[in-house]
Coordinates of C-alpha atoms in Angstrom, one line a residue:
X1 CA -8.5 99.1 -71.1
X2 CA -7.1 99.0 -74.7
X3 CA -9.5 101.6 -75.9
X4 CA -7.4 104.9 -77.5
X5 CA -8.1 108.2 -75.7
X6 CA -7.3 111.2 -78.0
X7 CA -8.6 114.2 -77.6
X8 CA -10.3 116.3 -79.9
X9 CA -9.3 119.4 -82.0
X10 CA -6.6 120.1 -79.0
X11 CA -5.3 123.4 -80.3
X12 CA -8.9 125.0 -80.7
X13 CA -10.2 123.8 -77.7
X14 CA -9.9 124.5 -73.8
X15 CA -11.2 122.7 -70.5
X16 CA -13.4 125.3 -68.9
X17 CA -12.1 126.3 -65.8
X18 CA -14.5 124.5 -63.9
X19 CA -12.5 120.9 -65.0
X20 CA -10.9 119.2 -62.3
X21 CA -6.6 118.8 -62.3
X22 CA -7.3 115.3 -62.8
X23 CA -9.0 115.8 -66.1
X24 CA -7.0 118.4 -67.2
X25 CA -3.7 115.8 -66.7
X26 CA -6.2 113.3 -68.2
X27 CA -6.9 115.7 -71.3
X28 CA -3.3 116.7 -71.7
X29 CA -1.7 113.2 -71.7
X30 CA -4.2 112.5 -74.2
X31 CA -3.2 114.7 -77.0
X32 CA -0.6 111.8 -78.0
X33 CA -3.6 109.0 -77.9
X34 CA -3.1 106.8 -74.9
X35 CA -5.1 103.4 -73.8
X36 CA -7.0 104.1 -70.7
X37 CA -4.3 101.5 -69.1
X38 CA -1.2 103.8 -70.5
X39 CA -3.3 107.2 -69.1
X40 CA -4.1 105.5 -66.0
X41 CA -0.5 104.3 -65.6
X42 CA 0.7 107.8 -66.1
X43 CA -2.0 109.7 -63.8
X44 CA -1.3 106.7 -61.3
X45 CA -4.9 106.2 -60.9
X46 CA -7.2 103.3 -60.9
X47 CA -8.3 102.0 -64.3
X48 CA -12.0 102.6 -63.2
X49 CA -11.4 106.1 -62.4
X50 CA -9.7 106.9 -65.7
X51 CA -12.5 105.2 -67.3
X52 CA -15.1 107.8 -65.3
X53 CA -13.2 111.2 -66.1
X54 CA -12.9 110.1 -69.7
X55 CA -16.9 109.6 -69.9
X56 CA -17.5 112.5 -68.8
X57 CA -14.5 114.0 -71.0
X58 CA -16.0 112.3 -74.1
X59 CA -19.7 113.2 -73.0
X60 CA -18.7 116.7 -73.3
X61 CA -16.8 116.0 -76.4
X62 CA -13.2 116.9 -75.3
X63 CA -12.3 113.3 -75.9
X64 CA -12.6 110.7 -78.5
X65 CA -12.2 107.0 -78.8
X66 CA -10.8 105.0 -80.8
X67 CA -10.5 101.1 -81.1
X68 CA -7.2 99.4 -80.4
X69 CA -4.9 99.1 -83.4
X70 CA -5.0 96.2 -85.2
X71 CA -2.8 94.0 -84.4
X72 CA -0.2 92.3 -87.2
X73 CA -1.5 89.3 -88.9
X74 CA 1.3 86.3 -89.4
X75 CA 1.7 85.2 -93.0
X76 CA 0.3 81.6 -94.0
X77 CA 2.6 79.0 -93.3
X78 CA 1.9 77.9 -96.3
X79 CA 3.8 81.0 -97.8
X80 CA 6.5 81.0 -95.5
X81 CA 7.5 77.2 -96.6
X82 CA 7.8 78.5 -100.0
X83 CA 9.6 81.6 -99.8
X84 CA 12.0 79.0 -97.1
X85 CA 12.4 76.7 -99.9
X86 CA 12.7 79.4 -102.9
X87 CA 15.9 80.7 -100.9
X88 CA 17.3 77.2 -100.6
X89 CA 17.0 76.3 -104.3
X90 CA 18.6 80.3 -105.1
X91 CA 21.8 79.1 -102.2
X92 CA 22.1 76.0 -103.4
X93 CA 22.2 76.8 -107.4

């Protein structure tokens, strides 16, 4: 459900006009990279459908996936204490 959708090489390439409206939304909405949650969300469709027309979108290669984003990584503690007690000793001086 995290997985990016993005489509590829948007501007040179069309659906043929055999695609369904539902994966031509599906291809449209992800020209600005989307999860499959966010696309399903905005095609108010099931999850597992999304997942099904974005296959078959990626089989034909109009889509491409991408992994979630990273997400941030806290500082060490450790480093926190210090820079906590370098401003203390720079107020208090």
């Amino acid at each position: 459900m995290e997985t990016l959708l993005e489509t590829v090489d948007a501007e040179k390439t069309e659906l043929p006009v055999t695609a369904g409206r539902q994966e031509q939304m599906l291809w449209r909405l992800c020209r600005h990279r989307l999860s499959v949650a966010e696309t399903a969300a905005h095609l108010g469709l099931p999850v597992s459908v999304v997942m099904i027309l974005a296959c078959d979108l990626i089989d034909a290669g109009y889509v491409t996936t991408r992994s979630q984003a990273p997400q941030a990584q806290l500082p060490d503690v450790h480093i926190l204490q210090e820079v906590l007690d370098g401003l203390r000793r720079q107020l208090s001086a």
